[in-house]
Short mmCIF file of C-alpha atoms and ligand atoms in Angstrom, two decimals:
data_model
loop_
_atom_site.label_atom_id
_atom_site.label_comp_id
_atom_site.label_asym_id
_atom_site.label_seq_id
_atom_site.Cartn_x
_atom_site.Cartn_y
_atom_site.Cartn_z
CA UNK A 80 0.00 0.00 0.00
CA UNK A 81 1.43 3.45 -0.92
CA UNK A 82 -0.14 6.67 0.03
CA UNK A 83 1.33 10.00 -2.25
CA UNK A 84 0.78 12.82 -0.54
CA UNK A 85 0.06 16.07 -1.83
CA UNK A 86 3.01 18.48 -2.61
CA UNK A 87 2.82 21.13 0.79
CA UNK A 88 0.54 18.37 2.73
CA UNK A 89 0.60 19.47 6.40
CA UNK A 90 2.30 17.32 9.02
CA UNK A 91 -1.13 16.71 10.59
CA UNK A 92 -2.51 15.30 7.29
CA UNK A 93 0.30 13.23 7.42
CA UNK A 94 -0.39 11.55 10.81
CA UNK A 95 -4.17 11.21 10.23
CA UNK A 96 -2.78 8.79 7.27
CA UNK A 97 -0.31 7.12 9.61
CA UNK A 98 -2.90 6.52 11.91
CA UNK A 99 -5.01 5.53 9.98
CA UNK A 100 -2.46 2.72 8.12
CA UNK A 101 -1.53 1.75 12.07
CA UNK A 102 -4.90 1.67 12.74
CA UNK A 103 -5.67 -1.26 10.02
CA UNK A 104 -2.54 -3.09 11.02
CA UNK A 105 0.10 -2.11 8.92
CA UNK A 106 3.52 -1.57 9.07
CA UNK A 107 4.06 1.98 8.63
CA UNK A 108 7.26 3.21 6.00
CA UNK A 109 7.43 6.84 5.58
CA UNK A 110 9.34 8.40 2.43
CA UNK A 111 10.37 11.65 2.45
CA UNK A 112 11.16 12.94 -0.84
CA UNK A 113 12.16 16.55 -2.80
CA UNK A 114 7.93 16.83 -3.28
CA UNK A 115 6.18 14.47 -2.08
CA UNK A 116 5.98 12.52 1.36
CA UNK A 117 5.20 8.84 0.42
CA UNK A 118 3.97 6.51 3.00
CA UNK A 119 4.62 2.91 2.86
CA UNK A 120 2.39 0.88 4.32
CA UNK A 121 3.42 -2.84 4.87
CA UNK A 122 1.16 -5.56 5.16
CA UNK A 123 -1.21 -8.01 4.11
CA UNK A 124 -4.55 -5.99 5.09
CA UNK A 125 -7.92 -5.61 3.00
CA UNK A 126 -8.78 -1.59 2.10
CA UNK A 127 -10.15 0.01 -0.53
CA UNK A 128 -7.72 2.41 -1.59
CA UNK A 129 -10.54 5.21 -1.99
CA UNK A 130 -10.28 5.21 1.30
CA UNK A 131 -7.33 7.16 1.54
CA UNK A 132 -7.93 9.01 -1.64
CA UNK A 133 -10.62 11.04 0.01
CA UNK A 134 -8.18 12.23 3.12
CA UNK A 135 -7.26 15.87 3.28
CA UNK A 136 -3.81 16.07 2.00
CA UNK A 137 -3.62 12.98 -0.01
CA UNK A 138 -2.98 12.97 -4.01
CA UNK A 139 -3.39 9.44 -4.62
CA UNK A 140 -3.31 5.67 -2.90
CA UNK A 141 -1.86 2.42 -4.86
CA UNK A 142 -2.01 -1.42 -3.92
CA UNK A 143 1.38 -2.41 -4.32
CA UNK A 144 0.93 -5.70 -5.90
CA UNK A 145 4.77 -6.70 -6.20
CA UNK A 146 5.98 -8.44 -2.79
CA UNK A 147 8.57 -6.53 -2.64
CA UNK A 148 7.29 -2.83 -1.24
CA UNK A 149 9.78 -0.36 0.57
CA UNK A 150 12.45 -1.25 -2.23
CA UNK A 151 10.11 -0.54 -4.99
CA UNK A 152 11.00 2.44 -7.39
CA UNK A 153 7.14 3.25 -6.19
CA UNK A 154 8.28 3.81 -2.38
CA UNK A 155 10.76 6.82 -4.11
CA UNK A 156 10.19 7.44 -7.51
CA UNK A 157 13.35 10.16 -7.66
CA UNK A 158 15.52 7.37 -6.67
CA UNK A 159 17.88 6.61 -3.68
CA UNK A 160 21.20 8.09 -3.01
CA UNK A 161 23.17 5.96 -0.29
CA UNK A 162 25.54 8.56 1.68
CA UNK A 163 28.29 7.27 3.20
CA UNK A 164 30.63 10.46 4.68
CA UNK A 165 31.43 12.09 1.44
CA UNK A 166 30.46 9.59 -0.46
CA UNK A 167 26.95 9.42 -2.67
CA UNK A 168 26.19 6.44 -4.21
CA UNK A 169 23.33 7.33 -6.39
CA UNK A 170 23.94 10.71 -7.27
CA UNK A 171 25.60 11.51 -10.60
CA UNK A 172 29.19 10.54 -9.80
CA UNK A 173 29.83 6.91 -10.06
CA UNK A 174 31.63 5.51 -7.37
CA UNK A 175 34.31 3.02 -8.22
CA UNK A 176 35.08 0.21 -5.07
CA UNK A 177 38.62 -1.31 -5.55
CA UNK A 178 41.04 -3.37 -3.90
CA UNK A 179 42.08 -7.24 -3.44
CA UNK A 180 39.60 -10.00 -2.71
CA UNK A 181 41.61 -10.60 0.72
CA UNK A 182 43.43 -8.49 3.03
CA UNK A 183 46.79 -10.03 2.63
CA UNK A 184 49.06 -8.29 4.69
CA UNK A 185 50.13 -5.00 5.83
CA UNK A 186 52.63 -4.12 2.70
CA UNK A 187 50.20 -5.07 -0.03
CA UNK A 188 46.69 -3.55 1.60
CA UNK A 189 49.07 -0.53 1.91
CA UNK A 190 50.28 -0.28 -1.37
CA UNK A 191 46.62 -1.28 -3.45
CA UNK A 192 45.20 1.41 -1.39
CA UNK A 193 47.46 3.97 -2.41
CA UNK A 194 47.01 3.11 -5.93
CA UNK A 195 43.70 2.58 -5.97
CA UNK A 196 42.99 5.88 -4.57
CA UNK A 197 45.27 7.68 -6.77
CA UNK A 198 43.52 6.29 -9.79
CA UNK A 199 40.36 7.79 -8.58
CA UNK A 200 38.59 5.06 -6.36
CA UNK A 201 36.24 6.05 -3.24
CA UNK A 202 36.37 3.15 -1.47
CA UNK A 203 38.70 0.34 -0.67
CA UNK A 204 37.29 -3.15 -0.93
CA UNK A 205 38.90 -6.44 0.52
CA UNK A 206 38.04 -9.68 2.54
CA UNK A 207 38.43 -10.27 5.90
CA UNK A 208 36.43 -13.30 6.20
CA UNK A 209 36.25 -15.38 2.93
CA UNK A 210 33.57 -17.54 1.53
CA UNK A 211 36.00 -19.74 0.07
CA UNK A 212 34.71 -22.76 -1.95
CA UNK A 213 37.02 -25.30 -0.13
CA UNK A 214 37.88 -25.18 3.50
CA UNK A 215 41.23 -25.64 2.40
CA UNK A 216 41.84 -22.63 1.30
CA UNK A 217 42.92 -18.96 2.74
CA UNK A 218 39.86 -17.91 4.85
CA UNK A 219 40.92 -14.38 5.50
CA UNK A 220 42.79 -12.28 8.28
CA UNK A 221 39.64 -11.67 10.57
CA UNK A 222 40.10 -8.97 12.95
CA UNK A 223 43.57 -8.23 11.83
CA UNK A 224 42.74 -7.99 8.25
CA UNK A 225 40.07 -4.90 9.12
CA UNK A 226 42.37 -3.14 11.55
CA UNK A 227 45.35 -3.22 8.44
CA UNK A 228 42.70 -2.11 5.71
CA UNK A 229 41.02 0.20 7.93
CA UNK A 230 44.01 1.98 8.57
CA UNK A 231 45.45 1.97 4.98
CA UNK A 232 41.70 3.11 3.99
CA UNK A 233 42.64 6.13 6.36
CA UNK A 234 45.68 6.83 5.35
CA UNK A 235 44.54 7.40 1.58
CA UNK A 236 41.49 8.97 2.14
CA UNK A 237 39.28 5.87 1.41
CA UNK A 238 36.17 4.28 2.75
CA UNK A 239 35.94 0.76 3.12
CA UNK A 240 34.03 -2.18 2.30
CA UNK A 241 34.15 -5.67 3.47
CA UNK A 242 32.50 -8.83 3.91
CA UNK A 243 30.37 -9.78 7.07
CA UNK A 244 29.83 -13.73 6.82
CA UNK A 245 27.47 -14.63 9.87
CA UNK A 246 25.87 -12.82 12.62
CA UNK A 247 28.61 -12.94 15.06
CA UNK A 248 30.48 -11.14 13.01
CA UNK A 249 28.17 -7.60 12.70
CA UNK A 250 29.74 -5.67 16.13
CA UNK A 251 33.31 -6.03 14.48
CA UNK A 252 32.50 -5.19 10.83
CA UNK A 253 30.71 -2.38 12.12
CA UNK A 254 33.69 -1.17 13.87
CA UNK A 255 35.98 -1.37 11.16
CA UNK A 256 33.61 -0.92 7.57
CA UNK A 257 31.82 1.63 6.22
CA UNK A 258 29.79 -0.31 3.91
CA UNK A 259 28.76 -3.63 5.07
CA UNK A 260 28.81 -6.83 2.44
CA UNK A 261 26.75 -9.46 1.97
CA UNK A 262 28.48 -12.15 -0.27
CA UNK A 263 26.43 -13.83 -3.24
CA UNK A 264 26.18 -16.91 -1.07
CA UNK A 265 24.79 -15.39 1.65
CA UNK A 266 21.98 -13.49 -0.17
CA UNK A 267 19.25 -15.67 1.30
CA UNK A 268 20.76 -16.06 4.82
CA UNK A 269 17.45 -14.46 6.38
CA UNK A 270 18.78 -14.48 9.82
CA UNK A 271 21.90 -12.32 8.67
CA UNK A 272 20.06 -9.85 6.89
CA UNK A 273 17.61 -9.39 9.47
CA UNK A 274 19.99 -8.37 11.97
CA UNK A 275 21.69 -6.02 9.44
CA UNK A 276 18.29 -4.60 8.69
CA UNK A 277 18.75 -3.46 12.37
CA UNK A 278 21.97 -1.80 11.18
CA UNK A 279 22.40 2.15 10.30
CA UNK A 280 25.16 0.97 7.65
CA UNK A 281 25.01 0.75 4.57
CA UNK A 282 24.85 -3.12 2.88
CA UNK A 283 26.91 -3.76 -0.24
CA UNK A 284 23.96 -6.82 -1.55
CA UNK A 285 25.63 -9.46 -3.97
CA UNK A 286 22.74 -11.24 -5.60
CA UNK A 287 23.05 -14.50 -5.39
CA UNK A 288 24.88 -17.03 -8.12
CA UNK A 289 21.82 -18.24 -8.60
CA UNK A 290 19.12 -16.12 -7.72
CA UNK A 291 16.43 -14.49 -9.73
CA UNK A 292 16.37 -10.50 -9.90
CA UNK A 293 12.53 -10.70 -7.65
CA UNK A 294 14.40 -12.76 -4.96
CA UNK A 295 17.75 -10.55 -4.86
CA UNK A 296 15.28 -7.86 -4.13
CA UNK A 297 13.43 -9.71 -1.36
CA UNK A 298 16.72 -10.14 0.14
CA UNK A 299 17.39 -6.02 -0.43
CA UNK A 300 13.65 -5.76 1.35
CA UNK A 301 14.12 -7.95 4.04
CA UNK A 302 17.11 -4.82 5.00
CA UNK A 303 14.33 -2.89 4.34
CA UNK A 304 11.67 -4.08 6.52
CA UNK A 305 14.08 -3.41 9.89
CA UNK A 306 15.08 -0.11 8.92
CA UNK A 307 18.20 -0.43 7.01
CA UNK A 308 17.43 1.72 3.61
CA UNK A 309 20.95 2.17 2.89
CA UNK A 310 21.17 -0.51 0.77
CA UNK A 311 23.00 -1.13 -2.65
CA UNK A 312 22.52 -4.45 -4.84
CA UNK A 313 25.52 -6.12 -6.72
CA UNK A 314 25.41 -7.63 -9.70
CA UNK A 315 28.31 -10.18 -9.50
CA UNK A 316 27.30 -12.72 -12.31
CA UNK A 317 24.84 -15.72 -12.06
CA UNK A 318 25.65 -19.12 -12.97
CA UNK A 319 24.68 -20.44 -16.06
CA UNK A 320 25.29 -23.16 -18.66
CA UNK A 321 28.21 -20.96 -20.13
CA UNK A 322 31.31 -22.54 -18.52
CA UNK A 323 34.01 -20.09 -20.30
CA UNK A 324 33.57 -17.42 -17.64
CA UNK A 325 33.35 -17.95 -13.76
CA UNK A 326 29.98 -16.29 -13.90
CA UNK A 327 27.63 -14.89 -16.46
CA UNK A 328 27.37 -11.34 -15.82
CA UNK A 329 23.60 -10.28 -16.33
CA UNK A 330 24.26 -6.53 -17.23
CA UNK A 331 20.50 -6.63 -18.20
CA UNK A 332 19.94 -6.61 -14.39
CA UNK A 333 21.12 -3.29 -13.93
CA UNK A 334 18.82 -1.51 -16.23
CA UNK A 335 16.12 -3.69 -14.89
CA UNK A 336 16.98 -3.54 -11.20
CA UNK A 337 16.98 0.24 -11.75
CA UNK A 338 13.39 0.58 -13.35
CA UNK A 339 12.24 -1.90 -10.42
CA UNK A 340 13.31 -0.40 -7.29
CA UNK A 341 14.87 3.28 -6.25
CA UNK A 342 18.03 1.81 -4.45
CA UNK A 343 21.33 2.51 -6.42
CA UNK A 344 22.92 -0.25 -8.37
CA UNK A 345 26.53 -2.05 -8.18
CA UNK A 346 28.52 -4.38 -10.63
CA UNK A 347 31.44 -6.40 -9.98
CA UNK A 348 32.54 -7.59 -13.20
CA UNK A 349 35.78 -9.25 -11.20
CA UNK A 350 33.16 -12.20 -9.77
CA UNK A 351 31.23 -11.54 -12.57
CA UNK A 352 33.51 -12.93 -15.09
CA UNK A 353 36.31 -14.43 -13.73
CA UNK A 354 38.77 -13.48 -15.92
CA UNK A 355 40.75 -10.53 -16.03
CA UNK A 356 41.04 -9.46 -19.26
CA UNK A 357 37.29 -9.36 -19.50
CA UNK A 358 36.82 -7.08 -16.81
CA UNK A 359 37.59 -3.95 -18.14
CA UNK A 360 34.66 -4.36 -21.04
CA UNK A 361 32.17 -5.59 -18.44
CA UNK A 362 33.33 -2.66 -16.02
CA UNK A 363 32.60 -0.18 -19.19
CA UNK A 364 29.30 -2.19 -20.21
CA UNK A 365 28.51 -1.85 -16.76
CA UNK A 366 28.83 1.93 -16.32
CA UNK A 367 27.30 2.74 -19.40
CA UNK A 368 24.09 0.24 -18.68
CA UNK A 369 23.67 2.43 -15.44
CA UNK A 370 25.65 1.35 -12.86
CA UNK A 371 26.43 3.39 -9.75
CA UNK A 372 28.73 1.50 -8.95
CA UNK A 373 31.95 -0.48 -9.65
CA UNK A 374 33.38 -3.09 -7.60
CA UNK A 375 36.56 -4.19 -9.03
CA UNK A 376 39.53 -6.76 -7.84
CA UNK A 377 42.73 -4.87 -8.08
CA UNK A 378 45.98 -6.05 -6.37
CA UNK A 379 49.75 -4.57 -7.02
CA UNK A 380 51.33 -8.18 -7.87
CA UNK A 381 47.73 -10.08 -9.25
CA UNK A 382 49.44 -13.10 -10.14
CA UNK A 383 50.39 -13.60 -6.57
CA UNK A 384 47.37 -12.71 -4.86
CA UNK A 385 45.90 -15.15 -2.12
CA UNK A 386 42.52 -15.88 -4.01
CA UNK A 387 41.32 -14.56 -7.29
CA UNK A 388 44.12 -13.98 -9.08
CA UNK A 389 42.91 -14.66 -12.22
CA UNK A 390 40.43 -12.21 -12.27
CA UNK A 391 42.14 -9.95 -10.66
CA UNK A 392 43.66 -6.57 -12.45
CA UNK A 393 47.12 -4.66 -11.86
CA UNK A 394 47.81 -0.91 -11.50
CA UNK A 395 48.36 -0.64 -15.03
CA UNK A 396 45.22 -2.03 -15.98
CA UNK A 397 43.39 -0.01 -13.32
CA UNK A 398 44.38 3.02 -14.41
CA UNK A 399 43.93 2.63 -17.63
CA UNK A 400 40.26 1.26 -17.13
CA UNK A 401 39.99 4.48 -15.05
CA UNK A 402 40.83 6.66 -17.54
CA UNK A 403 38.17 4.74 -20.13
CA UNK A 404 35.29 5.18 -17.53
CA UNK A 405 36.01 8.60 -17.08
CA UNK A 406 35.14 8.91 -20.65
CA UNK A 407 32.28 6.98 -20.77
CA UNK A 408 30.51 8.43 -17.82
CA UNK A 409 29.59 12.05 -19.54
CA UNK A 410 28.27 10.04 -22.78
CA UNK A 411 25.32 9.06 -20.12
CA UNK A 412 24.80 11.68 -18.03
CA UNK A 413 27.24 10.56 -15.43
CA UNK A 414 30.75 11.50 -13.82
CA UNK A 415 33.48 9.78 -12.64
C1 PEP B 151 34.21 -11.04 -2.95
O1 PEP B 151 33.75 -9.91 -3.14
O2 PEP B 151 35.44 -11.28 -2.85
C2 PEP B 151 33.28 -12.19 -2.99
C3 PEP B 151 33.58 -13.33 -2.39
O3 PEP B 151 32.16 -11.91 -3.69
P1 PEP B 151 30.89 -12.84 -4.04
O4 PEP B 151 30.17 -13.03 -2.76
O5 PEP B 151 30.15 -12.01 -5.05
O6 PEP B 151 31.41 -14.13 -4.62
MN1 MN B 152 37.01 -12.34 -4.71
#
């Protein structure tokens, strides 16, 4: 159920329709955009939507028949910007997310960040916990891995994202990340994304290898539902019956995700292809489809990175894919 109201609707028209929403049970949402207040109201109640038509104040009421509601482009038809310090994901500047899958060690989270943030990136991305296919493998620095990148994040000017795995693990991303990240394989762990709907961070929302846009977006309104607005999908590639690339990386989504709901869109063409001389065309397919957002794998020495190496970029590559967004981005209405 969304309620428009009209343009200079007084704040007591606004709580009669808040009452009124509470009053038959829902959950109430409020919106509060450049015109209009929207109110979201969440839940499975019968009304006729005449009902709130005729209210003083009110331009028009809508059933919202997709399931998902607060993340609908409905909810805030001028969009979302997510603001993190200085940062606006959202707004006309695309914000490109670099860095290593994992946190290595002190010398090399040092050294991406510098270049990373020379090149022009916002934010510094790397693991601290790993979903790694095989327990065998390097599961990440933990603690220690966020105190290095924090600090390296800091010392270049850089915001950081990382990767929160399980529950247990919220109180110490939160301490260390600006942007919290919910790996593809954890896109349907409801337990984890209720608790980080609780959150006032932002959530970095991988959609998962194999899930369909409508579910990624359940997942996004499951954040939603607590609280948590400040949330931006990822594209990262789905699986498919292509075995070439890691991934198949649905750049469709972006456009689509974007007509479908007001939050701001990523793509990580790293995870999204696997390989790295393939990134830097999905990276400018991505940005030019409508992306936000960039989330790439960058590491000083790739072929001797911990985990994905192979599709992970050097300096040289970075900066020159830099300089080929920054051309890109005015073509459609963006900056870089
Ligand atoms: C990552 O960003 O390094 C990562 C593991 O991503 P995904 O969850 O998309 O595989
Ligand atoms: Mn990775």
């Amino acid at each position: 159920m969304l309620v428009v109201m009209e343009e200079h609707a007084a704040e007591e028209q606004i709580q009669a329709v808040i009452d009124k929403l509470v009053g038959l049970g829902f959950d109430v949402h409020r919106s509060t955009g450049a015109l209009h207040t929207i109110l979201g109201g969440v839940g499975d109640r019968d009304f006729e939507a005449a009902e709130f038509e005729v209210m003083p104040g009110v331009k028009e009421a809508h059933r919202i028949v997709s399931p998902y509601k607060l993340v609908h482009r409905g909810f805030r038809p001028e969009g979302s910007i997510v603001r993190v310090g200085e940062v606006a994901i959202g707004g006309e500047a695309v914000v490109v997310m670099a860095g290593p899958c994992s946190v290595e060690t002190k010398d090399q989270i040092e050294r991406i960040a510098a270049l990373v943030a020379e090149a022009g990136a916002k934010v510094l991305r790397g693991g601290a916990f790993k979903p790694r296919s095989s327990p065998y493998s390097f599961q990440g620095l933990g603690e220690e891995g966020l105190r290095l990148m924090r600090e390296a994040a800091g010392r270049n000017g850089l915001l950081v994202v990382s990767e929160v795995m399980d529950t247990t693990q919220i109180p110490l991303l939160a301490q260390y990340a600006d942007i919290l990240q919910v790996g593809a394989r954890n896109m349907q762990n409801y337990a984890l994304l209720r608790e980080l709907g609780r959150l006032r961070k932002p959530v970095l929302l991988k959609r998962g290898p194999a899930a369909t846009i409508e579910e990624w977006l359940l997942s996004a309104e499951y954040l939603a539902a607590g609280g948590n607005y400040d949330i931006i999908p990822c594209e990262r590639g789905i699986r498919t019956f292509e075995t070439y690339t890691r991934n198949t990386m649905d750049i469709s989504a972006i456009p689509v995700v974007k007509k479908l709901s007001h939050l701001p869109v990523a793509a990580d063409p790293s995870h999204g292809t696997g390989r790295r001389d393939k990134v830097p065309p999905m990276a400018r397919a991505a940005l030019a489809a409508g992306a936000d957002a960039l989330v790439i794998e960058v590491h000083h020495d790739p072929d001797n990175a911990w985990s994905d190496g192979a599709q992970t970029i050097g300096p040289e590559q970075f900066r020159e894919l830099m300089g080929q967004l920054r051309m890109i981005a005015p073509a459609v209405g963006r900056s870089l």
